[in-house]
JSON list of C-alpha atoms and ligand atoms in Angstrom, two decimals:
[
{"chain": "I", "resi": 125, "resn": "MET", "atom": "CA", "xyz": [11.36, -11.98, 6.61]},
{"chain": "I", "resi": 126, "resn": "ASN", "atom": "CA", "xyz": [8.13, -12.40, 8.90]},
{"chain": "I", "resi": 127, "resn": "CYS", "atom": "CA", "xyz": [5.88, -9.19, 7.72]},
{"chain": "I", "resi": 128, "resn": "ILE", "atom": "CA", "xyz": [1.96, -8.65, 7.96]},
{"chain": "I", "resi": 129, "resn": "PHE", "atom": "CA", "xyz": [1.41, -6.17, 5.63]},
{"chain": "I", "resi": 130, "resn": "CYS", "atom": "CA", "xyz": [3.87, -8.04, 2.93]},
{"chain": "I", "resi": 131, "resn": "ASP", "atom": "CA", "xyz": [1.83, -10.59, 3.46]},
{"chain": "I", "resi": 132, "resn": "ILE", "atom": "CA", "xyz": [-1.20, -8.88, 2.59]},
{"chain": "I", "resi": 133, "resn": "ILE", "atom": "CA", "xyz": [0.13, -7.44, -0.21]},
{"chain": "I", "resi": 134, "resn": "ALA", "atom": "CA", "xyz": [1.31, -10.45, -2.06]},
{"chain": "I", "resi": 135, "resn": "GLY", "atom": "CA", "xyz": [-2.45, -11.98, -1.55]},
{"chain": "I", "resi": 136, "resn": "ARG", "atom": "CA", "xyz": [-1.23, -14.57, 1.88]},
{"chain": "I", "resi": 137, "resn": "ALA", "atom": "CA", "xyz": [-3.21, -12.66, 4.03]},
{"chain": "I", "resi": 138, "resn": "ASP", "atom": "CA", "xyz": [-6.69, -11.10, 4.26]},
{"chain": "I", "resi": 139, "resn": "ALA", "atom": "CA", "xyz": [-7.38, -7.47, 4.12]},
{"chain": "I", "resi": 140, "resn": "SER", "atom": "CA", "xyz": [-10.32, -5.64, 3.14]},
{"chain": "I", "resi": 141, "resn": "ILE", "atom": "CA", "xyz": [-8.34, -3.71, 0.32]},
{"chain": "I", "resi": 142, "resn": "VAL", "atom": "CA", "xyz": [-9.81, 0.07, -0.30]},
{"chain": "I", "resi": 143, "resn": "HIS", "atom": "CA", "xyz": [-7.14, 1.03, -3.08]},
{"chain": "I", "resi": 144, "resn": "GLU", "atom": "CA", "xyz": [-4.15, -0.78, -4.90]},
{"chain": "I", "resi": 145, "resn": "ASP", "atom": "CA", "xyz": [-1.79, 0.30, -7.62]},
{"chain": "I", "resi": 146, "resn": "ASP", "atom": "CA", "xyz": [1.36, -0.17, -8.66]},
{"chain": "I", "resi": 147, "resn": "ASP", "atom": "CA", "xyz": [3.03, 1.30, -5.53]},
{"chain": "I", "resi": 148, "resn": "VAL", "atom": "CA", "xyz": [0.95, 1.51, -2.62]},
{"chain": "I", "resi": 149, "resn": "MET", "atom": "CA", "xyz": [-2.08, -0.26, -1.13]},
{"chain": "I", "resi": 150, "resn": "ALA", "atom": "CA", "xyz": [-4.66, 1.07, 1.19]},
{"chain": "I", "resi": 151, "resn": "PHE", "atom": "CA", "xyz": [-6.60, -1.52, 3.63]},
{"chain": "I", "resi": 152, "resn": "MET", "atom": "CA", "xyz": [-8.82, -1.46, 6.55]},
{"chain": "I", "resi": 153, "resn": "ASP", "atom": "CA", "xyz": [-7.25, -1.57, 10.31]},
{"chain": "I", "resi": 154, "resn": "ILE", "atom": "CA", "xyz": [-8.54, -4.59, 11.61]},
{"chain": "I", "resi": 155, "resn": "ARG", "atom": "CA", "xyz": [-8.18, -2.75, 15.20]},
{"chain": "I", "resi": 156, "resn": "PRO", "atom": "CA", "xyz": [-9.94, 0.69, 13.85]},
{"chain": "I", "resi": 157, "resn": "TRP", "atom": "CA", "xyz": [-9.48, 3.85, 16.20]},
{"chain": "I", "resi": 158, "resn": "THR", "atom": "CA", "xyz": [-12.44, 5.48, 14.44]},
{"chain": "I", "resi": 159, "resn": "SER", "atom": "CA", "xyz": [-15.01, 4.30, 12.18]},
{"chain": "I", "resi": 160, "resn": "GLY", "atom": "CA", "xyz": [-13.53, 3.88, 8.81]},
{"chain": "I", "resi": 161, "resn": "HIS", "atom": "CA", "xyz": [-9.80, 3.93, 9.73]},
{"chain": "I", "resi": 162, "resn": "LEU", "atom": "CA", "xyz": [-7.53, 2.61, 7.09]},
{"chain": "I", "resi": 163, "resn": "LEU", "atom": "CA", "xyz": [-3.66, 2.26, 6.03]},
{"chain": "I", "resi": 164, "resn": "VAL", "atom": "CA", "xyz": [-1.67, 3.19, 3.34]},
{"chain": "I", "resi": 165, "resn": "VAL", "atom": "CA", "xyz": [1.33, 0.99, 2.29]},
{"chain": "I", "resi": 166, "resn": "PRO", "atom": "CA", "xyz": [3.97, 0.99, 0.05]},
{"chain": "I", "resi": 167, "resn": "LYS", "atom": "CA", "xyz": [4.46, -2.19, -1.75]},
{"chain": "I", "resi": 168, "resn": "ARG", "atom": "CA", "xyz": [8.29, -2.06, -1.39]},
{"chain": "I", "resi": 169, "resn": "HIS", "atom": "CA", "xyz": [8.64, -3.37, 2.33]},
{"chain": "I", "resi": 170, "resn": "ALA", "atom": "CA", "xyz": [10.51, -0.63, 4.63]},
{"chain": "I", "resi": 171, "resn": "ALA", "atom": "CA", "xyz": [10.71, -0.97, 8.06]},
{"chain": "I", "resi": 172, "resn": "ASN", "atom": "CA", "xyz": [10.97, 2.46, 9.01]},
{"chain": "I", "resi": 173, "resn": "LEU", "atom": "CA", "xyz": [11.47, 6.04, 7.22]},
{"chain": "I", "resi": 174, "resn": "SER", "atom": "CA", "xyz": [14.80, 5.63, 7.19]},
{"chain": "I", "resi": 175, "resn": "GLU", "atom": "CA", "xyz": [14.62, 2.71, 4.77]},
{"chain": "I", "resi": 176, "resn": "LEU", "atom": "CA", "xyz": [11.52, 4.04, 3.02]},
{"chain": "I", "resi": 177, "resn": "ASP", "atom": "CA", "xyz": [12.36, 5.58, -0.71]},
{"chain": "I", "resi": 178, "resn": "PRO", "atom": "CA", "xyz": [10.63, 9.08, -0.63]},
{"chain": "I", "resi": 179, "resn": "ALA", "atom": "CA", "xyz": [9.49, 8.45, -4.09]},
{"chain": "I", "resi": 180, "resn": "ASP", "atom": "CA", "xyz": [7.29, 5.56, -2.20]},
{"chain": "I", "resi": 181, "resn": "GLY", "atom": "CA", "xyz": [6.51, 8.27, 0.26]},
{"chain": "I", "resi": 182, "resn": "GLU", "atom": "CA", "xyz": [5.39, 10.53, -2.03]},
{"chain": "I", "resi": 183, "resn": "LYS", "atom": "CA", "xyz": [3.23, 7.88, -3.62]},
{"chain": "I", "resi": 184, "resn": "VAL", "atom": "CA", "xyz": [1.57, 6.97, -0.14]},
{"chain": "I", "resi": 185, "resn": "PHE", "atom": "CA", "xyz": [1.27, 10.52, 0.81]},
{"chain": "I", "resi": 186, "resn": "ALA", "atom": "CA", "xyz": [-0.71, 11.08, -2.32]},
{"chain": "I", "resi": 187, "resn": "ALA", "atom": "CA", "xyz": [-3.21, 7.35, -2.11]},
{"chain": "I", "resi": 188, "resn": "GLY", "atom": "CA", "xyz": [-3.62, 9.08, 1.45]},
{"chain": "I", "resi": 189, "resn": "GLN", "atom": "CA", "xyz": [-4.97, 12.56, 0.25]},
{"chain": "I", "resi": 190, "resn": "LYS", "atom": "CA", "xyz": [-6.96, 10.52, -2.48]},
{"chain": "I", "resi": 191, "resn": "VAL", "atom": "CA", "xyz": [-8.57, 8.05, 0.27]},
{"chain": "I", "resi": 192, "resn": "ALA", "atom": "CA", "xyz": [-9.24, 11.09, 2.44]},
{"chain": "I", "resi": 193, "resn": "ARG", "atom": "CA", "xyz": [-11.37, 12.98, -0.10]},
{"chain": "I", "resi": 194, "resn": "ALA", "atom": "CA", "xyz": [-13.07, 10.04, -0.89]},
{"chain": "I", "resi": 195, "resn": "LEU", "atom": "CA", "xyz": [-13.93, 9.45, 3.06]},
{"chain": "I", "resi": 196, "resn": "ARG", "atom": "CA", "xyz": [-14.90, 13.32, 3.02]},
{"chain": "I", "resi": 197, "resn": "GLY", "atom": "CA", "xyz": [-17.49, 12.68, 0.27]},
{"chain": "I", "resi": 198, "resn": "GLY", "atom": "CA", "xyz": [-18.88, 9.30, 0.81]},
{"chain": "I", "resi": 199, "resn": "SER", "atom": "CA", "xyz": [-21.61, 8.31, 2.73]},
{"chain": "I", "resi": 200, "resn": "ALA", "atom": "CA", "xyz": [-20.76, 7.98, 6.13]},
{"chain": "I", "resi": 201, "resn": "PRO", "atom": "CA", "xyz": [-20.25, 11.50, 8.03]},
{"chain": "I", "resi": 202, "resn": "VAL", "atom": "CA", "xyz": [-16.84, 12.04, 7.85]},
{"chain": "I", "resi": 203, "resn": "GLU", "atom": "CA", "xyz": [-16.13, 16.03, 9.25]},
{"chain": "I", "resi": 204, "resn": "GLY", "atom": "CA", "xyz": [-12.44, 15.86, 9.43]},
{"chain": "I", "resi": 205, "resn": "VAL", "atom": "CA", "xyz": [-9.37, 13.81, 8.92]},
{"chain": "I", "resi": 206, "resn": "ASN", "atom": "CA", "xyz": [-6.03, 12.62, 10.93]},
{"chain": "I", "resi": 207, "resn": "PHE", "atom": "CA", "xyz": [-3.22, 11.28, 9.31]},
{"chain": "I", "resi": 208, "resn": "PHE", "atom": "CA", "xyz": [-0.79, 9.64, 11.45]},
{"chain": "I", "resi": 209, "resn": "LEU", "atom": "CA", "xyz": [2.52, 7.67, 11.24]},
{"chain": "I", "resi": 210, "resn": "ALA", "atom": "CA", "xyz": [4.34, 5.98, 13.62]},
{"chain": "I", "resi": 211, "resn": "ASP", "atom": "CA", "xyz": [8.31, 5.61, 13.31]},
{"chain": "I", "resi": 212, "resn": "GLY", "atom": "CA", "xyz": [9.93, 3.42, 15.86]},
{"chain": "I", "resi": 213, "resn": "ALA", "atom": "CA", "xyz": [8.38, 1.41, 18.66]},
{"chain": "I", "resi": 214, "resn": "VAL", "atom": "CA", "xyz": [8.79, 4.72, 21.34]},
{"chain": "I", "resi": 215, "resn": "ALA", "atom": "CA", "xyz": [6.97, 6.37, 18.87]},
{"chain": "I", "resi": 216, "resn": "GLY", "atom": "CA", "xyz": [4.16, 3.28, 19.01]},
{"chain": "I", "resi": 217, "resn": "GLN", "atom": "CA", "xyz": [5.10, 1.62, 16.20]},
{"chain": "I", "resi": 218, "resn": "GLU", "atom": "CA", "xyz": [4.42, -1.84, 16.36]},
{"chain": "I", "resi": 219, "resn": "VAL", "atom": "CA", "xyz": [4.27, -3.17, 12.82]},
{"chain": "I", "resi": 220, "resn": "PHE", "atom": "CA", "xyz": [7.96, -2.44, 10.72]},
{"chain": "I", "resi": 221, "resn": "HIS", "atom": "CA", "xyz": [6.62, -1.97, 7.64]},
{"chain": "I", "resi": 222, "resn": "VAL", "atom": "CA", "xyz": [5.86, 2.06, 7.15]},
{"chain": "I", "resi": 223, "resn": "HIS", "atom": "CA", "xyz": [2.31, 2.79, 7.06]},
{"chain": "I", "resi": 224, "resn": "LEU", "atom": "CA", "xyz": [0.19, 5.90, 7.00]},
{"chain": "I", "resi": 225, "resn": "HIS", "atom": "CA", "xyz": [-2.81, 5.66, 9.31]},
{"chain": "I", "resi": 226, "resn": "VAL", "atom": "CA", "xyz": [-5.77, 7.50, 8.04]},
{"chain": "I", "resi": 227, "resn": "LEU", "atom": "CA", "xyz": [-8.41, 8.72, 10.23]},
{"chain": "I", "resi": 228, "resn": "PRO", "atom": "CA", "xyz": [-11.94, 9.38, 9.57]},
{"chain": "I", "resi": 229, "resn": "ARG", "atom": "CA", "xyz": [-12.92, 12.19, 12.20]},
{"chain": "I", "resi": 230, "resn": "THR", "atom": "CA", "xyz": [-16.47, 12.99, 13.69]},
{"chain": "I", "resi": 231, "resn": "ARG", "atom": "CA", "xyz": [-17.33, 14.99, 16.60]},
{"chain": "I", "resi": 232, "resn": "GLY", "atom": "CA", "xyz": [-17.03, 13.39, 19.31]},
{"chain": "I", "resi": 233, "resn": "ASP", "atom": "CA", "xyz": [-15.72, 10.02, 17.90]},
{"chain": "I", "resi": 234, "resn": "GLY", "atom": "CA", "xyz": [-13.34, 9.89, 21.22]},
{"chain": "I", "resi": 235, "resn": "PHE", "atom": "CA", "xyz": [-10.13, 10.06, 19.58]},
{"chain": "I", "resi": 236, "resn": "GLY", "atom": "CA", "xyz": [-7.26, 12.26, 20.70]},
{"chain": "I", "resi": 237, "resn": "LEU", "atom": "CA", "xyz": [-3.47, 12.65, 21.18]},
{"chain": "I", "resi": 238, "resn": "ARG", "atom": "CA", "xyz": [-2.75, 12.85, 24.39]},
{"chain": "I", "resi": 239, "resn": "GLY", "atom": "CA", "xyz": [0.31, 15.36, 25.08]},
{"chain": "I", "resi": 240, "resn": "VAL", "atom": "CA", "xyz": [0.43, 18.63, 27.16]},
{"chain": "I", "resi": 241, "resn": "PRO", "atom": "CA", "xyz": [1.84, 21.62, 24.72]},
{"chain": "I", "resi": 242, "resn": "ARG", "atom": "CA", "xyz": [4.66, 23.41, 26.17]},
{"chain": "I", "resi": 243, "resn": "SER", "atom": "CA", "xyz": [6.00, 27.22, 26.10]},
{"chain": "I", "resi": 244, "resn": "PRO", "atom": "CA", "xyz": [9.52, 27.58, 24.77]},
{"chain": "I", "resi": 245, "resn": "SER", "atom": "CA", "xyz": [10.96, 30.80, 24.75]},
{"chain": "I", "resi": 246, "resn": "ARG", "atom": "CA", "xyz": [12.05, 32.06, 21.00]},
{"chain": "I", "resi": 247, "resn": "GLU", "atom": "CA", "xyz": [15.39, 31.36, 22.16]},
{"chain": "I", "resi": 248, "resn": "ASP", "atom": "CA", "xyz": [14.73, 27.46, 22.66]},
{"chain": "I", "resi": 249, "resn": "LEU", "atom": "CA", "xyz": [12.79, 27.32, 19.82]},
{"chain": "I", "resi": 250, "resn": "ASP", "atom": "CA", "xyz": [15.45, 29.07, 17.73]},
{"chain": "I", "resi": 251, "resn": "GLY", "atom": "CA", "xyz": [18.29, 26.49, 19.26]},
{"chain": "I", "resi": 252, "resn": "ALA", "atom": "CA", "xyz": [16.10, 23.70, 18.40]},
{"chain": "I", "resi": 253, "resn": "ALA", "atom": "CA", "xyz": [16.11, 25.20, 15.14]},
{"chain": "I", "resi": 254, "resn": "GLU", "atom": "CA", "xyz": [19.52, 25.46, 14.91]},
{"chain": "I", "resi": 255, "resn": "ARG", "atom": "CA", "xyz": [20.54, 21.98, 16.16]},
{"chain": "I", "resi": 256, "resn": "ILE", "atom": "CA", "xyz": [18.25, 20.57, 13.68]},
{"chain": "I", "resi": 257, "resn": "ARG", "atom": "CA", "xyz": [18.96, 22.53, 10.54]},
{"chain": "I", "resi": 258, "resn": "ALA", "atom": "CA", "xyz": [23.07, 21.57, 11.41]},
{"chain": "I", "resi": 259, "resn": "SER", "atom": "CA", "xyz": [21.94, 17.99, 11.09]},
{"chain": "I", "resi": 260, "resn": "LEU", "atom": "CA", "xyz": [20.04, 18.41, 7.86]},
{"chain": "I", "resi": 261, "resn": "VAL", "atom": "CA", "xyz": [23.19, 20.21, 5.97]},
{"chain": "I", "resi": 262, "resn": "SER", "atom": "CA", "xyz": [25.60, 17.14, 7.47]},
{"chain": "I", "resi": 263, "resn": "GLU", "atom": "CA", "xyz": [22.89, 14.68, 6.26]},
{"chain": "L", "resi": 179, "resn": "LIG", "atom": "P1", "xyz": [1.51, 0.94, 14.53]},
{"chain": "L", "resi": 179, "resn": "LIG", "atom": "O1", "xyz": [1.25, 1.18, 16.07]},
{"chain": "L", "resi": 179, "resn": "LIG", "atom": "O2", "xyz": [1.37, 2.70, 13.87]},
{"chain": "L", "resi": 179, "resn": "LIG", "atom": "O3", "xyz": [2.57, 0.17, 13.53]},
{"chain": "L", "resi": 179, "resn": "LIG", "atom": "O4", "xyz": [-0.50, 0.40, 13.77]},
{"chain": "L", "resi": 179, "resn": "LIG", "atom": "C1", "xyz": [-0.23, -1.00, 13.44]},
{"chain": "L", "resi": 179, "resn": "LIG", "atom": "C2", "xyz": [-1.81, -0.85, 13.12]},
{"chain": "L", "resi": 179, "resn": "LIG", "atom": "O5", "xyz": [-1.54, -2.12, 12.49]},
{"chain": "L", "resi": 179, "resn": "LIG", "atom": "C3", "xyz": [-2.58, -0.94, 14.33]},
{"chain": "L", "resi": 179, "resn": "LIG", "atom": "O6", "xyz": [-3.55, -0.02, 14.08]},
{"chain": "L", "resi": 179, "resn": "LIG", "atom": "C4", "xyz": [-3.24, -3.02, 14.06]},
{"chain": "L", "resi": 179, "resn": "LIG", "atom": "O7", "xyz": [-4.37, -2.32, 14.10]},
{"chain": "L", "resi": 179, "resn": "LIG", "atom": "C5", "xyz": [-2.74, -2.74, 12.62]},
{"chain": "L", "resi": 179, "resn": "LIG", "atom": "N1", "xyz": [-2.83, -4.15, 12.13]},
{"chain": "L", "resi": 179, "resn": "LIG", "atom": "C6", "xyz": [-2.24, -5.24, 12.41]},
{"chain": "L", "resi": 179, "resn": "LIG", "atom": "N2", "xyz": [-2.01, -6.05, 11.51]},
{"chain": "L", "resi": 179, "resn": "LIG", "atom": "C7", "xyz": [-3.22, -6.03, 10.81]},
{"chain": "L", "resi": 179, "resn": "LIG", "atom": "C8", "xyz": [-3.56, -6.69, 9.46]},
{"chain": "L", "resi": 179, "resn": "LIG", "atom": "N3", "xyz": [-3.62, -7.88, 9.44]},
{"chain": "L", "resi": 179, "resn": "LIG", "atom": "N4", "xyz": [-4.74, -5.76, 8.90]},
{"chain": "L", "resi": 179, "resn": "LIG", "atom": "C9", "xyz": [-4.83, -4.96, 9.13]},
{"chain": "L", "resi": 179, "resn": "LIG", "atom": "N5", "xyz": [-3.84, -3.87, 10.06]},
{"chain": "L", "resi": 179, "resn": "LIG", "atom": "C10", "xyz": [-3.60, -4.26, 10.72]},
{"chain": "L", "resi": 180, "resn": "LIG", "atom": "ZN1", "xyz": [6.73, -5.65, 5.02]}
]
């Protein structure tokens, strides 16, 4: 299997590492969307969310929180942080080893999500909730 993030974790590929423990690694994104943009990855390979052990998901999120706190308390001005995770090609996933993007934000940094909010009725929202609840119980 050819996975650039597994190569980084194994020390076979270069990375600018921010944090490493037994379960997760955080390193700088090679093509940052904002200054300080980094990625948190589980060390155990999981191509996508459905393959990810929820325990590893918790560790990735906890490491993201820790790094976000460090970014906010660091020397560079950071006014906010976005977490972003792409699951599936249609969602923008390009590297098929789960990774949490951690994006330090400052006013006017040019980053933004495109999308126009819709205005569904309560009936539509209730219908959507009902369908998702049905999938949850049948899991
Ligand atoms: P995604 O579109 O969510 O799959 O994002 C993949 C991210 O991985 C992109 O932001 C890339 O810039 C980043 N990336 C790809 N290869 C490397 C690498 N060798 N080191 C650090 N970041 C990488
Ligand atoms: Zn991998």
